[in-house]
Amino acid sequence: MTGSDATPSFRLAYVPGVMPDKWVRIWNERQPDVPLTLTQVPPAAAAGRLLGGDADAGLVRTPVDREVFSAIPLYTEQTVVVVPKDHLVTAVDEVAPEDLADDIVLHPLDDVLAWESLPGRPAFERPATTADAVELVAAGIGVLVVPLSLARLHHRKDLTHRPLRDAPESSVALAWPTDAKTDQIEDFIGIVRGRTVNSTRGRQQPPARGESANADRGGARRKPAPGKSAAGKSAGAKRTGKSGRGAPKNDRRGKPRRRS
């Protein structure tokens, strides 16, 4: 918001490979009057966008500077190696770093994996982007190691991928400037953490479309216990005698007959 009377909104930045669709759908259901704007940004530019006020929060790759950002870890991705479909490693289900010893392993400038030592042989020049590196893999120049989401993002019919063990992994987090937390950020935190609309841990939300407003005011009717009818009787229960069996049809009430 740019002023006290401005219409509230929420601006969310996200890095390539991250798929915020599910969270955005839930937001739109719960906050139909608060528009959410999505902007994809390069991983290296995410921090600047948040600090510059271009976005309220971001789905970013870790690590983040915890001196200026608050962050909630969301998940860690599997690391894979992208290769041509006729590559030798496609014969196995999982690849070890030593299996790439004879391959040129491309290292794009926007790489999101923190390598101490890249496997395989280095290329003469680093590609500018992951997309450029994928093109080189398709041309038979080398192979590429990336998080699974980026392999899927840049999928090509002539390429495939295999899990790479003993490799760095990339984690995704929801981050925002610590001194600029808003009600909208708190609401989105509740969504990514799976909180319900009425969770006491987050801000109270209006009912989603199609939900009864009585549920938020305690006006919903109390459900009967399992196996009980609304009147408190056992559903479908029959009157039984001492033996536990159903009473006979000609069962008579009143005084017992006097024996002769």
Coordinates of C-alpha atoms in Angstrom, one line a residue:
M1 CA 0.0 0.0 0.0
T2 CA 1.2 3.5 -0.8
G3 CA -1.1 5.3 1.7
S4 CA -3.5 4.8 4.5
D5 CA -6.5 5.0 2.2
A6 CA -5.0 2.9 -0.6
T7 CA -6.5 -0.4 -1.6
P8 CA -4.5 -3.2 0.0
S9 CA -2.5 -5.5 -2.3
F10 CA 0.2 -8.1 -2.1
R11 CA 3.2 -8.2 -4.4
L12 CA 5.1 -11.5 -4.5
A13 CA 8.4 -12.1 -6.3
Y14 CA 9.5 -15.6 -7.2
V15 CA 12.6 -17.1 -8.7
P16 CA 12.6 -19.4 -11.8
G17 CA 11.6 -23.0 -11.0
V18 CA 9.4 -22.1 -8.1
M19 CA 5.7 -22.8 -8.7
P20 CA 3.5 -20.7 -6.5
D21 CA 0.2 -21.5 -8.3
K22 CA -1.3 -23.5 -5.4
W23 CA -0.6 -20.7 -2.8
V24 CA -1.9 -18.1 -5.2
R25 CA -5.1 -20.0 -5.7
I26 CA -5.7 -20.3 -2.0
W27 CA -4.9 -16.5 -1.6
N28 CA -7.5 -15.6 -4.2
E29 CA -10.1 -17.8 -2.5
R30 CA -9.4 -16.2 0.9
Q31 CA -8.6 -12.7 -0.1
P32 CA -10.8 -11.9 -3.1
D33 CA -10.6 -8.2 -2.4
V34 CA -6.8 -8.1 -2.1
P35 CA -5.1 -8.6 -5.5
L36 CA -1.9 -10.6 -5.6
T37 CA 0.7 -9.6 -8.2
L38 CA 3.4 -12.1 -9.3
T39 CA 6.8 -11.1 -10.7
Q40 CA 9.5 -13.6 -11.7
V41 CA 13.0 -12.4 -10.9
P42 CA 16.5 -13.8 -11.4
P43 CA 17.8 -15.4 -8.2
A44 CA 20.6 -12.8 -7.9
A45 CA 18.1 -10.0 -8.2
A46 CA 15.6 -11.2 -5.6
A47 CA 17.2 -9.5 -2.6
G48 CA 17.4 -6.2 -4.3
R49 CA 13.8 -6.3 -5.4
L50 CA 12.7 -6.9 -1.8
L51 CA 14.9 -4.2 -0.3
G52 CA 13.9 -1.7 -3.0
G53 CA 10.2 -2.1 -2.3
D54 CA 9.4 -3.6 -5.6
A55 CA 7.9 -6.7 -3.9
D56 CA 6.5 -7.3 -0.4
A57 CA 7.8 -10.8 -0.1
G58 CA 9.6 -13.4 -2.3
L59 CA 9.9 -17.1 -2.9
V60 CA 13.7 -17.2 -3.1
R61 CA 16.5 -19.6 -3.0
T62 CA 18.6 -19.8 0.2
P63 CA 20.8 -18.7 1.8
V64 CA 19.4 -15.2 2.5
D65 CA 21.0 -12.5 4.6
R66 CA 19.3 -13.0 8.0
E67 CA 20.5 -9.6 9.2
V68 CA 18.0 -7.8 6.9
F69 CA 15.6 -10.6 5.9
S70 CA 13.2 -12.9 7.8
A71 CA 12.7 -16.2 6.1
I72 CA 10.7 -19.4 6.4
P73 CA 12.2 -22.5 4.9
L74 CA 9.7 -24.3 2.6
Y75 CA 11.4 -27.3 1.0
T76 CA 14.7 -28.6 -0.4
E77 CA 15.0 -29.8 -4.0
Q78 CA 16.6 -32.9 -5.4
T79 CA 19.7 -32.2 -7.6
V80 CA 19.8 -33.8 -11.0
V81 CA 22.2 -33.9 -14.0
V82 CA 20.7 -32.9 -17.4
V83 CA 22.1 -35.0 -20.3
P84 CA 21.2 -35.9 -23.9
K85 CA 18.9 -38.9 -24.1
D86 CA 21.7 -41.1 -25.6
H87 CA 24.1 -40.3 -22.8
L88 CA 25.6 -43.3 -21.0
V89 CA 24.3 -42.3 -17.6
T90 CA 20.7 -42.8 -18.8
A91 CA 21.3 -46.5 -18.3
V92 CA 21.2 -46.1 -14.5
D93 CA 18.6 -44.7 -12.1
E94 CA 21.0 -42.5 -10.1
V95 CA 24.4 -40.9 -10.9
A96 CA 27.4 -40.5 -8.8
P97 CA 29.8 -37.5 -9.3
E98 CA 32.6 -39.8 -10.4
D99 CA 30.3 -41.0 -13.3
L100 CA 30.7 -37.5 -14.8
A101 CA 34.6 -37.5 -14.7
D102 CA 34.9 -37.6 -18.5
D103 CA 32.2 -35.0 -19.1
I104 CA 32.4 -31.3 -19.4
V105 CA 30.1 -30.0 -16.6
L106 CA 28.7 -26.6 -17.5
H107 CA 28.6 -24.0 -14.8
P108 CA 26.3 -21.1 -15.7
L109 CA 26.7 -17.7 -14.0
D110 CA 23.3 -17.9 -12.5
D111 CA 23.9 -21.3 -10.9
V112 CA 22.1 -21.7 -7.6
L113 CA 24.1 -24.6 -6.2
A114 CA 27.0 -23.9 -3.8
W115 CA 29.7 -26.1 -5.2
E116 CA 33.0 -26.5 -3.5
S117 CA 34.3 -28.5 -6.4
L118 CA 32.3 -29.1 -9.5
P119 CA 32.5 -32.7 -10.9
G120 CA 33.8 -33.5 -14.3
R121 CA 35.9 -31.3 -16.5
P122 CA 35.3 -27.5 -16.6
A123 CA 34.2 -25.7 -19.8
F124 CA 36.4 -23.0 -21.3
E125 CA 33.7 -20.5 -20.6
R126 CA 30.8 -20.2 -18.3
P127 CA 27.3 -19.8 -19.9
A128 CA 25.5 -16.7 -18.9
T129 CA 22.3 -18.4 -17.9
T130 CA 20.9 -21.8 -17.1
A131 CA 18.8 -21.6 -20.3
D132 CA 22.0 -21.0 -22.3
A133 CA 23.6 -24.0 -20.6
V134 CA 20.6 -26.2 -21.5
E135 CA 21.1 -25.3 -25.2
L136 CA 24.8 -26.3 -25.0
V137 CA 23.7 -29.7 -23.5
A138 CA 21.4 -30.2 -26.4
A139 CA 24.3 -29.4 -28.8
G140 CA 26.4 -32.1 -27.2
I141 CA 28.9 -29.6 -25.6
G142 CA 28.5 -30.9 -22.0
V143 CA 26.1 -31.8 -19.2
L144 CA 24.4 -29.6 -16.6
V145 CA 23.7 -30.1 -12.8
V146 CA 20.7 -28.2 -11.5
P147 CA 17.8 -28.5 -9.0
L148 CA 15.0 -30.7 -10.3
S149 CA 12.6 -27.7 -10.8
L150 CA 15.0 -26.0 -13.2
A151 CA 15.4 -29.3 -15.2
R152 CA 11.7 -29.4 -15.6
L153 CA 11.4 -25.7 -16.4
H154 CA 13.9 -26.1 -19.3
H155 CA 12.6 -29.4 -20.4
R156 CA 13.4 -30.5 -24.0
K157 CA 12.3 -33.7 -25.8
D158 CA 15.9 -34.5 -26.7
L159 CA 17.2 -34.2 -23.1
T160 CA 16.6 -36.1 -19.9
H161 CA 17.8 -36.0 -16.3
R162 CA 18.9 -38.4 -13.6
P163 CA 19.3 -37.8 -9.8
L164 CA 22.9 -36.9 -8.7
R165 CA 23.9 -38.1 -5.3
D166 CA 26.5 -36.4 -3.0
A167 CA 25.8 -33.0 -4.6
P168 CA 24.8 -29.7 -3.2
E169 CA 21.1 -29.1 -2.8
S170 CA 19.0 -25.9 -3.2
S171 CA 16.3 -24.9 -0.7
V172 CA 13.5 -22.5 -1.3
A173 CA 12.2 -20.1 1.4
L174 CA 9.6 -17.3 1.8
A175 CA 11.5 -14.1 2.7
W176 CA 10.7 -10.5 3.4
P177 CA 12.6 -7.5 4.8
T178 CA 12.5 -7.9 8.6
D179 CA 11.5 -4.2 9.2
A180 CA 8.7 -4.2 6.6
K181 CA 6.4 -7.0 7.6
T182 CA 2.7 -6.4 6.7
D183 CA -0.6 -8.0 7.5
Q184 CA -0.6 -9.4 3.9
I185 CA 2.7 -11.1 4.5
E186 CA 1.3 -12.6 7.7
D187 CA -1.7 -13.9 5.7
F188 CA 0.6 -15.5 3.1
I189 CA 2.7 -17.1 5.8
G190 CA -0.4 -18.8 7.0
I191 CA -1.1 -20.1 3.6
V192 CA 2.3 -21.6 2.9
R193 CA 2.3 -23.1 6.4
G194 CA -1.0 -24.8 5.7
R195 CA -3.0 -22.9 8.3
T196 CA -6.8 -23.0 8.0
V197 CA -8.9 -19.9 7.7
N198 CA -9.8 -19.9 11.4
S199 CA -6.3 -20.7 12.7
T200 CA -5.5 -18.8 15.9
R201 CA -1.8 -18.6 14.8
G202 CA -2.6 -16.2 11.9
R203 CA -4.8 -13.3 11.4
Q204 CA -8.5 -14.0 11.4
Q205 CA -9.7 -14.3 7.8
P206 CA -13.1 -13.7 6.2
P207 CA -14.7 -17.0 5.1
A208 CA -13.6 -18.2 1.6
R209 CA -16.1 -18.1 -1.2
G210 CA -18.8 -20.8 -0.7
E211 CA -18.1 -21.2 3.0
S212 CA -20.8 -20.4 5.6
A213 CA -20.2 -17.1 7.5
N214 CA -21.8 -18.7 10.5
A215 CA -18.6 -20.9 10.9
D216 CA -16.6 -17.8 11.9
R217 CA -19.3 -16.6 14.4
G218 CA -19.8 -19.9 16.2
G219 CA -23.2 -20.2 14.6
A220 CA -22.6 -23.6 12.9
R221 CA -24.7 -26.4 14.1
R222 CA -22.9 -29.0 16.3
K223 CA -22.5 -32.3 14.6
P224 CA -23.8 -35.4 16.4
A225 CA -21.3 -37.8 17.8
P226 CA -20.5 -40.8 15.5
G227 CA -23.3 -43.4 15.6
K228 CA -25.7 -40.9 17.3
S229 CA -28.7 -39.2 15.9
A230 CA -29.3 -35.5 16.4
A231 CA -31.6 -36.3 19.3
G232 CA -28.9 -38.2 21.1
K233 CA -30.2 -41.7 20.3
S234 CA -28.2 -44.4 18.7
A235 CA -28.8 -44.2 14.9
G236 CA -30.8 -47.2 13.8
A237 CA -30.8 -48.8 17.2
K238 CA -33.4 -51.3 18.1
R239 CA -35.1 -52.1 21.4
T240 CA -33.5 -55.2 22.8
G241 CA -34.3 -57.7 25.5
K242 CA -32.0 -59.4 28.0
S243 CA -30.5 -61.6 25.4
G244 CA -29.5 -58.6 23.4
R245 CA -31.6 -59.7 20.4
G246 CA -34.3 -57.5 18.9
A247 CA -37.7 -57.7 20.8
P248 CA -40.3 -60.0 19.2
K249 CA -43.1 -58.4 17.3
N250 CA -45.7 -59.5 19.7
D251 CA -43.9 -58.2 22.7
R252 CA -46.5 -56.9 25.2
R253 CA -45.9 -54.4 27.9
G254 CA -47.7 -54.3 31.2
K255 CA -48.2 -56.8 34.0
P256 CA -46.9 -60.4 33.5
R257 CA -49.5 -63.1 33.2
R258 CA -50.4 -65.0 36.4
R259 CA -49.6 -68.6 36.2
S260 CA -52.5 -71.0 36.7

